[in-house]
Short mmCIF file of C-alpha atoms and ligand atoms in Angstrom, two decimals:
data_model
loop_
_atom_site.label_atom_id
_atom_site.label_comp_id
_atom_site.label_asym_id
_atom_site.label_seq_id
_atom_site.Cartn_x
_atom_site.Cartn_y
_atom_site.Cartn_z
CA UNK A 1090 32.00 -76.18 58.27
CA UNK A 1091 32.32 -74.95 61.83
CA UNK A 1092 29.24 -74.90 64.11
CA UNK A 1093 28.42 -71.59 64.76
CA UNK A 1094 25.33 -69.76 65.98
CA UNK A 1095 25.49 -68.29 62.32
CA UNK A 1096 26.23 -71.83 60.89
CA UNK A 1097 23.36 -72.63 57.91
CA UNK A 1098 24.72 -76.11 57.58
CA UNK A 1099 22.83 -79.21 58.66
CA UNK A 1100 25.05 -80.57 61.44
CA UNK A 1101 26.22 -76.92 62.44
CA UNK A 1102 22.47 -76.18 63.17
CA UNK A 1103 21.84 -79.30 65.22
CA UNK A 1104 25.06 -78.53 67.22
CA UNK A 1105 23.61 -75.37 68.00
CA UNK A 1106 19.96 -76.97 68.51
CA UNK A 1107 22.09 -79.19 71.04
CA UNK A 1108 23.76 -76.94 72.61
CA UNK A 1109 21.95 -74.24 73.83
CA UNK A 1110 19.97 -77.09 75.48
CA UNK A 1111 22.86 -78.35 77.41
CA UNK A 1112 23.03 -77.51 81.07
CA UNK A 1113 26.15 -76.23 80.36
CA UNK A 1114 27.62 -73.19 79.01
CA UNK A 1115 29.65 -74.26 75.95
CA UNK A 1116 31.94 -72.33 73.14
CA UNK A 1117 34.32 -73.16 70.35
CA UNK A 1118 37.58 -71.60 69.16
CA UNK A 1119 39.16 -71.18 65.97
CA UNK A 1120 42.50 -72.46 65.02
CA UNK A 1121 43.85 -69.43 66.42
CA UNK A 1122 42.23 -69.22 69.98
CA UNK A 1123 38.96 -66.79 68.84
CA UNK A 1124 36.13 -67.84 70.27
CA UNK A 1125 33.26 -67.88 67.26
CA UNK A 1126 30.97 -69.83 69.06
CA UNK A 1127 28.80 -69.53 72.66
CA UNK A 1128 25.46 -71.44 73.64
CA UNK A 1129 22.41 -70.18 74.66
CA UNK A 1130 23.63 -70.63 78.63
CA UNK A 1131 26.66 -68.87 78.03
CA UNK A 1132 24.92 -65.89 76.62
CA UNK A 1133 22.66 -65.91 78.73
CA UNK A 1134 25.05 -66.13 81.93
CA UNK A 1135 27.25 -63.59 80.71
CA UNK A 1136 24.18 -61.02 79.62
CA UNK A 1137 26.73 -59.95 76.53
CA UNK A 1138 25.35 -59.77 73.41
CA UNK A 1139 27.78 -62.55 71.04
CA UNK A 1140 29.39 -59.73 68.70
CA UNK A 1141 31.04 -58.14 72.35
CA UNK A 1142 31.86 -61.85 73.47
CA UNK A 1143 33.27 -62.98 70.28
CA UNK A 1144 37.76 -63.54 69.29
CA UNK A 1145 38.65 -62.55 72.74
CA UNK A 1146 35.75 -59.97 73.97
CA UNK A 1147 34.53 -62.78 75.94
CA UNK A 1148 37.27 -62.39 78.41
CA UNK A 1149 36.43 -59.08 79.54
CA UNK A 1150 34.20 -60.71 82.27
CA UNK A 1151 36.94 -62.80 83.56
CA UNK A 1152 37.85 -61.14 86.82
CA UNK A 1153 40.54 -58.88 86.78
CA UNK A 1154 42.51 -60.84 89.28
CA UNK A 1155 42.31 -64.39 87.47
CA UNK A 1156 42.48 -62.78 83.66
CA UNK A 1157 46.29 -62.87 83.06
CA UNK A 1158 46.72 -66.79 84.47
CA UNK A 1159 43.51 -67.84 82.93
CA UNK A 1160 44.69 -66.57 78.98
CA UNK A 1161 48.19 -68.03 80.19
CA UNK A 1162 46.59 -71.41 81.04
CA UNK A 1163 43.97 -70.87 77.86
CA UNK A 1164 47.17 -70.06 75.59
CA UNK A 1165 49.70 -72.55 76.99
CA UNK A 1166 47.34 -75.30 76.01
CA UNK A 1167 46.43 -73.50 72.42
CA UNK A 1168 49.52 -73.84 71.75
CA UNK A 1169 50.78 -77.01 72.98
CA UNK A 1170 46.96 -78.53 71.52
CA UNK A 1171 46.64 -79.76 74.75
CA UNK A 1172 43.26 -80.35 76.59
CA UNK A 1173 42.73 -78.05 79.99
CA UNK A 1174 40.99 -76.90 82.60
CA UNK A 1175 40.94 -74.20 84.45
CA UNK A 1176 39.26 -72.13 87.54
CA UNK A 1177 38.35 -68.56 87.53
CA UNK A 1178 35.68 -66.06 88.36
CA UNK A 1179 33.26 -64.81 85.86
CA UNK A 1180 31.23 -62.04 86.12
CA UNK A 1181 27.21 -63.23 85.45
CA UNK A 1182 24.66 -61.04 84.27
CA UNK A 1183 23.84 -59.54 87.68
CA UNK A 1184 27.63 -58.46 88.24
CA UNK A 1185 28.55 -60.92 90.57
CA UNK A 1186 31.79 -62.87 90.00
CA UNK A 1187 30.95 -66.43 89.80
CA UNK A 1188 33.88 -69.04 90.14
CA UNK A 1189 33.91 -71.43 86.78
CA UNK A 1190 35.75 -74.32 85.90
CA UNK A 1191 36.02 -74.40 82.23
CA UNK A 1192 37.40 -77.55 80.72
CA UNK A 1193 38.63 -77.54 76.41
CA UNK A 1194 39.74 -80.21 74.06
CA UNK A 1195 41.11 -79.71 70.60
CA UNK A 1196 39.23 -80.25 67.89
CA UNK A 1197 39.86 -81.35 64.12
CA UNK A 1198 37.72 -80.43 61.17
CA UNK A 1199 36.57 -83.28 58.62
CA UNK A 1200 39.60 -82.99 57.07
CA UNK A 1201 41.54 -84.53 59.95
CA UNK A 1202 43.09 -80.81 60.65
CA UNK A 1203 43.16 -79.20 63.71
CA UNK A 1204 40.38 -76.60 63.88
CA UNK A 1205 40.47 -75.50 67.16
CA UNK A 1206 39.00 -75.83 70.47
CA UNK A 1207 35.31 -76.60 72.44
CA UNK A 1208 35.02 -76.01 75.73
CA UNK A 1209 32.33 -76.30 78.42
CA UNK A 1210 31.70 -74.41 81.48
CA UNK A 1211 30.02 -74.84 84.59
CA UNK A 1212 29.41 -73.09 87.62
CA UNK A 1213 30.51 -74.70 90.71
CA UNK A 1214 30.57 -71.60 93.32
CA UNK A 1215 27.83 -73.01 95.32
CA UNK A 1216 30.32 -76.46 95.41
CA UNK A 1217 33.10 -74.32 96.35
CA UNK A 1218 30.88 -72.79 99.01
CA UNK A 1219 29.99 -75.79 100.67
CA UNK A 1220 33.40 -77.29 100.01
CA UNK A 1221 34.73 -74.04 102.46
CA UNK A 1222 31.55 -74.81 104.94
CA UNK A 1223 32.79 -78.25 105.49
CA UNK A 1224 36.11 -77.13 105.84
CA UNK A 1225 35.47 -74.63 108.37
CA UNK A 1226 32.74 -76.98 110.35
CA UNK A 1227 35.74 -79.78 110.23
CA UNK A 1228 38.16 -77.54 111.92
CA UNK A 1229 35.43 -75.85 114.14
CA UNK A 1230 35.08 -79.58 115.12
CA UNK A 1231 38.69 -80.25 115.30
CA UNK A 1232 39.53 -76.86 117.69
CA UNK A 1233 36.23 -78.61 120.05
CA UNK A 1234 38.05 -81.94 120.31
CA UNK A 1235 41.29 -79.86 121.54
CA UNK A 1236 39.33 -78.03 124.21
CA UNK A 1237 37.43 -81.36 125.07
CA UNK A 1238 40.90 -83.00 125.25
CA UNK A 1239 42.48 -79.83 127.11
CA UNK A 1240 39.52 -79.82 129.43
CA UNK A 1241 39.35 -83.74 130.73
CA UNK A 1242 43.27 -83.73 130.66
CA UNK A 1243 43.06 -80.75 133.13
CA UNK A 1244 39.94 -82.57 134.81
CA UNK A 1245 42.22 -85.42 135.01
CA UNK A 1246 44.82 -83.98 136.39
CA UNK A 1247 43.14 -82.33 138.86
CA UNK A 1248 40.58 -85.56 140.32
CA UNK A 1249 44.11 -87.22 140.42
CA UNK A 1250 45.53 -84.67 143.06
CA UNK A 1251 42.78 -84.64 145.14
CA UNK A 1252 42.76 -88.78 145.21
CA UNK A 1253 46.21 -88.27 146.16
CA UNK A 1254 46.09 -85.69 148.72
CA UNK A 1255 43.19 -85.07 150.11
CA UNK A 1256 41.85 -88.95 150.05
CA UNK A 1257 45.63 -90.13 150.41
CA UNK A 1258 46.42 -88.17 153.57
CA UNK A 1259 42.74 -88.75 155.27
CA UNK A 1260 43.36 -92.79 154.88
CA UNK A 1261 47.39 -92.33 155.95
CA UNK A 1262 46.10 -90.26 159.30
CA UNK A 1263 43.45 -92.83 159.73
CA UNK A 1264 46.13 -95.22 159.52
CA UNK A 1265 48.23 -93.61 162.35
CA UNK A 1266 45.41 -93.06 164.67
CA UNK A 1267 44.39 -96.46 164.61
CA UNK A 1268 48.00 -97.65 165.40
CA UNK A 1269 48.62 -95.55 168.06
CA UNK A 1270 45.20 -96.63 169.43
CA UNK A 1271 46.12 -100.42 169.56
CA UNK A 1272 48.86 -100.22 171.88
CA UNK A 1273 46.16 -98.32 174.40
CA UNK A 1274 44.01 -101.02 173.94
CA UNK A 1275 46.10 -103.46 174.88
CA UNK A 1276 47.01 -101.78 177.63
CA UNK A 1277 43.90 -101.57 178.91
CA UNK A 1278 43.40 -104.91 178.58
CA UNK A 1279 40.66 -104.98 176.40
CA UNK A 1280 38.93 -108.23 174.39
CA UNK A 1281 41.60 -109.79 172.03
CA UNK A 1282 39.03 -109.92 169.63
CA UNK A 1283 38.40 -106.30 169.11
CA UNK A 1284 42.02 -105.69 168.78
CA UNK A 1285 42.40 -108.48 165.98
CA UNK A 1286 39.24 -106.28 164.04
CA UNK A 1287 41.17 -103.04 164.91
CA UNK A 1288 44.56 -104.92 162.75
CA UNK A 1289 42.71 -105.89 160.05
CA UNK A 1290 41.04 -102.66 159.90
CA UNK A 1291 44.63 -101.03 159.45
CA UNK A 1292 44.70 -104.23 156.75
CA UNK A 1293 42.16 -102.43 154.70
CA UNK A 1294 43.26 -99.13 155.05
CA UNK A 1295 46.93 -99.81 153.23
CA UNK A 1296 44.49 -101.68 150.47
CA UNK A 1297 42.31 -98.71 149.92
CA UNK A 1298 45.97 -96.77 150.32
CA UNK A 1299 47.36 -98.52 147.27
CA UNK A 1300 43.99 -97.96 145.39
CA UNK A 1301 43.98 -94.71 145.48
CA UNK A 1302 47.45 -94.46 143.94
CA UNK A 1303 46.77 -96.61 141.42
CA UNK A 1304 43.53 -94.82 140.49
CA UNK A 1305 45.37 -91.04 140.85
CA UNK A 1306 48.63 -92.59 138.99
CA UNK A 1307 46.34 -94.38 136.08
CA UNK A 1308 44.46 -90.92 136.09
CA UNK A 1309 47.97 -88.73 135.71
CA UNK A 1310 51.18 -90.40 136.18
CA UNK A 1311 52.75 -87.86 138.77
CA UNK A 1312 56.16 -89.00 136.36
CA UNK A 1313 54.69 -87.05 133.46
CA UNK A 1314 54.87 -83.77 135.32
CA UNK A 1315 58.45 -84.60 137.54
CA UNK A 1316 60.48 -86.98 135.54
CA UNK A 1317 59.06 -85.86 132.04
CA UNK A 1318 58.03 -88.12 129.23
CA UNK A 1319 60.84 -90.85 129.10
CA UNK A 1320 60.52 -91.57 132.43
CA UNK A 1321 57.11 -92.07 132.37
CA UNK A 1322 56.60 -94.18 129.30
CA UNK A 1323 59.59 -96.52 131.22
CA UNK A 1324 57.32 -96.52 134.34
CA UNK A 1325 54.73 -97.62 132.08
CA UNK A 1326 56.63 -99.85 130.67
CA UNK A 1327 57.91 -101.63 133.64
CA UNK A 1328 54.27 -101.70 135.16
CA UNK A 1329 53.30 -103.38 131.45
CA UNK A 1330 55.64 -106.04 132.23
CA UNK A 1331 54.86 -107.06 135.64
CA UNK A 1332 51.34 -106.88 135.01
CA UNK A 1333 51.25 -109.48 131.67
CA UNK A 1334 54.64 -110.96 131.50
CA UNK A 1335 55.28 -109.26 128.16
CA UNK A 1336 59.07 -108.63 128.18
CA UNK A 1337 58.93 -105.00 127.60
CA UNK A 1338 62.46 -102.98 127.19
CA UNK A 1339 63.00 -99.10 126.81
CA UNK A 1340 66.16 -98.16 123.99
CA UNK A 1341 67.14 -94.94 122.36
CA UNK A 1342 69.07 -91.88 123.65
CA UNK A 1343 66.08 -91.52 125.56
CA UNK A 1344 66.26 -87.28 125.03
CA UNK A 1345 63.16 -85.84 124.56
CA UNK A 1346 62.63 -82.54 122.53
CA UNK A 1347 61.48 -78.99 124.71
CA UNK A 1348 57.79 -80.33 123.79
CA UNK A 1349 55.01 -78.23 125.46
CA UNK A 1350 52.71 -80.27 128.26
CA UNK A 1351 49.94 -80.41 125.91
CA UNK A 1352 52.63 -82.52 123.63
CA UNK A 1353 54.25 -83.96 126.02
CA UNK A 1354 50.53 -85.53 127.31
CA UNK A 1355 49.56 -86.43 123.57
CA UNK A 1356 52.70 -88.89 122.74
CA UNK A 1357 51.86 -90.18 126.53
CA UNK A 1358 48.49 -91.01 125.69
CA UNK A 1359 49.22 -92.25 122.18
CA UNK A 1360 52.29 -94.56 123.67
CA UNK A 1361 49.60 -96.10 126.40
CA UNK A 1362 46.85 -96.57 123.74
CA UNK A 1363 49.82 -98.35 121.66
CA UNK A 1364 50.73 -100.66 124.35
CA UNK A 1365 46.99 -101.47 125.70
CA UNK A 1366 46.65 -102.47 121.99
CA UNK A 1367 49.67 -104.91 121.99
CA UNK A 1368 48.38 -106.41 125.26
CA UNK A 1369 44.98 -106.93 124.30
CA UNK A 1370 45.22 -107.70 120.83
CA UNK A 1371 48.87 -108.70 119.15
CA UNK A 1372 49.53 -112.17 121.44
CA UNK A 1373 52.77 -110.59 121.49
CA UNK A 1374 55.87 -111.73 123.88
CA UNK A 1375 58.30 -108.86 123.45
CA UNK A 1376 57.98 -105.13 123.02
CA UNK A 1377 60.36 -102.58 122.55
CA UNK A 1378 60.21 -98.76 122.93
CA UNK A 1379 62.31 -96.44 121.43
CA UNK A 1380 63.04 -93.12 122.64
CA UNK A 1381 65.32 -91.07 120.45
CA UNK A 1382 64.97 -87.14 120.26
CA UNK A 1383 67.32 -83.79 119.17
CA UNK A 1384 66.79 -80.74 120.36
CA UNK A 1385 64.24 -80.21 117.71
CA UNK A 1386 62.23 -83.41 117.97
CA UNK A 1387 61.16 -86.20 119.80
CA UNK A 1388 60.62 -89.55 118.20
CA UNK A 1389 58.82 -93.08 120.10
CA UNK A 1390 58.31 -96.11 118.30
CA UNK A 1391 56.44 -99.05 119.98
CA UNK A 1392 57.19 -102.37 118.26
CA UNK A 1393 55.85 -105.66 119.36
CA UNK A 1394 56.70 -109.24 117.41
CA UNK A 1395 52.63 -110.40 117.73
CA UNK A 1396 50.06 -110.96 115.22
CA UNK A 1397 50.16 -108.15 113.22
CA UNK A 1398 47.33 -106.34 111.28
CA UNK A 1399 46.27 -106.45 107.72
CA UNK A 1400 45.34 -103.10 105.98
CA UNK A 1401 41.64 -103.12 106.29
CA UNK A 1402 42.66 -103.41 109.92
CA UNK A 1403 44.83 -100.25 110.17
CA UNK A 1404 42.25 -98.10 107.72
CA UNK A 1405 38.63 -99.08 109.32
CA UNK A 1406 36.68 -95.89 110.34
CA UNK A 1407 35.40 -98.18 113.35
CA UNK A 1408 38.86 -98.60 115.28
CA UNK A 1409 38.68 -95.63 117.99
CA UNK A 1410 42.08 -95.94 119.64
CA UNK A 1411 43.30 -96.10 116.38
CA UNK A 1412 41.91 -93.25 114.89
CA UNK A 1413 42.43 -91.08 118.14
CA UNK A 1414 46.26 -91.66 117.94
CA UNK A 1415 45.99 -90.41 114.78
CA UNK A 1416 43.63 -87.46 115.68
CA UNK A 1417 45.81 -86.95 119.10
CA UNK A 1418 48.94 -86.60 116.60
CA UNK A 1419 47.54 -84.29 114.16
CA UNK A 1420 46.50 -82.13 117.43
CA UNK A 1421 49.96 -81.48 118.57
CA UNK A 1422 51.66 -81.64 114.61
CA UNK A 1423 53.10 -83.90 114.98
CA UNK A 1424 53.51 -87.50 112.51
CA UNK A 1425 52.02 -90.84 113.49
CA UNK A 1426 52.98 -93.84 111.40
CA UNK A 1427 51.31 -97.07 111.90
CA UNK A 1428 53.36 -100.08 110.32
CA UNK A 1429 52.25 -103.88 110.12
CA UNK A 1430 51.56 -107.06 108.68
CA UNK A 1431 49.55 -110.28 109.73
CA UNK A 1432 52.57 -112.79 111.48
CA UNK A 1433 55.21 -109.88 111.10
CA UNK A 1434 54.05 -107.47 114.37
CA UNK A 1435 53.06 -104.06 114.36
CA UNK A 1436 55.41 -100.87 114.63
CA UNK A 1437 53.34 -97.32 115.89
CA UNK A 1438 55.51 -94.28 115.47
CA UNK A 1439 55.11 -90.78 116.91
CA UNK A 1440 57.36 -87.83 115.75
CA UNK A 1441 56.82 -84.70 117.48
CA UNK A 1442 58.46 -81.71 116.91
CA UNK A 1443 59.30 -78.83 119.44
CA UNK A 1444 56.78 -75.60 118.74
CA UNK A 1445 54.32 -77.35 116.44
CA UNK A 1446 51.55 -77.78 119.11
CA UNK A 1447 49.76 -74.52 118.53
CA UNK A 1448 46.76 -75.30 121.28
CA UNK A 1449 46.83 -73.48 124.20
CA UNK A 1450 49.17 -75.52 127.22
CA UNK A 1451 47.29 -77.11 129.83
CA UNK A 1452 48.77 -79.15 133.06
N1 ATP B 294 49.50 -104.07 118.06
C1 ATP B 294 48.47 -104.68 117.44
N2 ATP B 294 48.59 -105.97 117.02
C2 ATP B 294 47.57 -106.61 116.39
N3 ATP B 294 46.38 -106.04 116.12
C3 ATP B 294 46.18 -104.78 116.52
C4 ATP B 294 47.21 -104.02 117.20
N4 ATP B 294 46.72 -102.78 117.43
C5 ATP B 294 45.47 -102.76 116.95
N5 ATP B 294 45.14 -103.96 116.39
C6 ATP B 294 43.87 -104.29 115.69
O1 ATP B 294 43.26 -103.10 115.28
C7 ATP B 294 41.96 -103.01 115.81
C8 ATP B 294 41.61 -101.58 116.11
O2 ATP B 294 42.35 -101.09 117.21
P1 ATP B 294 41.72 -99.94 118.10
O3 ATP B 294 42.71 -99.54 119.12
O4 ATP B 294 41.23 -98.88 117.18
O5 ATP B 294 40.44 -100.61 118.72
P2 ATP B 294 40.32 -101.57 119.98
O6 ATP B 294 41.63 -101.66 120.70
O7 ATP B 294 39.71 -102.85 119.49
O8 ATP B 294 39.27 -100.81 120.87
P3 ATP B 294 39.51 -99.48 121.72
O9 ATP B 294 40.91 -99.02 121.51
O10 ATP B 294 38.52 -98.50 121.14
O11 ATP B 294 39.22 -99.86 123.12
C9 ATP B 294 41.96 -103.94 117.00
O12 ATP B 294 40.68 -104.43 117.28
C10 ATP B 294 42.90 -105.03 116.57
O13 ATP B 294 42.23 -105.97 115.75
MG1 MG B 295 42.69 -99.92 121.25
#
């Protein structure tokens, strides 16, 4: 005997019993996809008395928009006596279209013969709600990295200029003014002594000279902006090599793609966080860049023959650099791939293509 809400029988009134206690809204089909059965939540959701809601009345309050795809999906399954689920809006008591997921399984009757379908529903708009929050607040959060990024590579850019020529030209006419002064000095016969000081004040000045260059270079590599990207990871590269020893060569066509200065800044950055890694972590004696691009993309790969990483390595939440590449990448669209194993080295590949970066350009 099916359960019903009319059932008499025994087990078909303790179904019912159980069911309209569920916190669930539950039905059951026929053999030939008529619903004969809702629970107490269902009818009360819906606010339909059960003679409008039974065969296929009950689908009235499926939205008009989701009705046709949700009897497809309903049907399809029928038919094939397959179990489903499906999403869709249904209208509640109050009129307002609530989204469902409603998940059935065939059934068989004592006999061992297929008898139909039960199904339960639940509402999960307020999931779906939050599920769109969180969304929203993670790409709120992901358009305030950009602007942070946008803002300290501008900030950058722009501390590194005035080291460079406002702090640069100061010490260089310093520089000259004390030289010329020397030879007056001497001429005038003055104490050895405060000539030697005068020298080794000049001494200091090309020191503080090659400071600042460093600093504004380290800041923005002047190459970025008027070689463009291969020649400034090579710069890099070279400067990698005579600093550590690391053998460090540059291969590939070397082209690089029409990429916009905000992309062309992101593989820069992700290429020095890449190689700071290899030096400070993969005990690694060669590294080799490749450069290859088309018109439509540019792709680097760094790959170094050190230690290597496992996988817990590569995917722990913890590792900053790691996850900014990533996060730098996903900035500009383009595709970072990070490939290792412990002993075997580590390969980190960026793929950027020309006109994904959709961030406003910066310098
Ligand atoms: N090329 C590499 N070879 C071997 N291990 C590496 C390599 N790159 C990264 N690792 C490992 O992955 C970890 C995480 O790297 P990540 O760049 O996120 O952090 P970090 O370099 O330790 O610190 P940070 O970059 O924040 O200054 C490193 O601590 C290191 O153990
Ligand atoms: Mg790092």
């Amino acid at each position: 005997m099916l359960p019903s809400s009319s059932s008499s029988s025994l087990d078909g009134d303790l179904f019912a019993v159980m069911a309209d206690a569920a916190p669930v809204m539950i039905w059951m089909a026929d053999a030939d996809a008529r619903r004969t059965f809702f629970n107490k939540p269902w009818l009360d959701f819906t606010g339909r008395p059960f003679a409008d809601q039974v065969g296929s009345g009950w689908n009235e309050a499926v939205h008009p928009l989701d009705r046709a795809a949700c009897m497809d999906a309903y049907l399809t399954a029928f038919h094939d006596r397959r179990s489903f689920e499906i999403e869709y809006r249904l209208r509640r008591v109050d009129g307002v279209f609530r989204w469902v997921i409603d998940r059935g399984a065939p059934r068989t009757g004592a006999d061992g013969v297929f008898a139909g379908y039960i199904g339960a529903c639940v509402d999960v708009t307020a999931l779906k709600q939050s599920e769109a929050r969180l969304r929203e607040s993670e790409s709120q959060l992901r358009r305030l990295a950009a602007r942070f990024e946008s803002a300290q590579e501008s900030e950058r850019a722009s501390v590194a200029r005035e080291l460079h020529d406002e702090l640069g030209q100061s010490l260089t006419a310093l520089k000259l003014e004390l030289a010329r002064t020397v030879p007056d000095l001497l001429k005038q016969g003055i104490d050895p002594g405060a000539i030697d000081r005068l020298q080794s004040m000049i001494g200091i000045i090309d020191t503080a000279q090659e400071t600042v260059r460093r600093l504004a270079t380290s800041l923005r590599p002047p190459a970025l902006d008027h070689l463009g990207l291969a020649a400034a990871i090579e710069l890099e590269a070279a400067a990698l090599a005579r600093r550590t020893g690391i053998r460090c060569r540059v291969v590939g066509n070397r082209r690089v793609a029409k990429l916009d200065p905000v992309q062309t800044t992101a593989v820069f950055r992700i290429v020095q966080e890449a190689l700071t890694n290899v030096v400070r972590h993969a005990n690694a004696s060669a590294i080799t860049i490749s450069i290859n691009g088309t018109a439509a993309s540019t792709s680097v790969k760094i790959r170094d023959n050190g230690r290597g990483m496992n996988a817990d390595q590569m995917a722990d939440p913890t590792a900053i650099g790691l996850l900014g590449m990533r996060e730098r990448a996903e900035l500009i669209g383009a595709t970072l791939s990070i490939t290792s194993n412990p002993g075997k080295g580590t390969i980190v590949s960026v793929v950027a293509s020309a006109g994904a970066g959709d961030e406003p350009q910066r310098t």
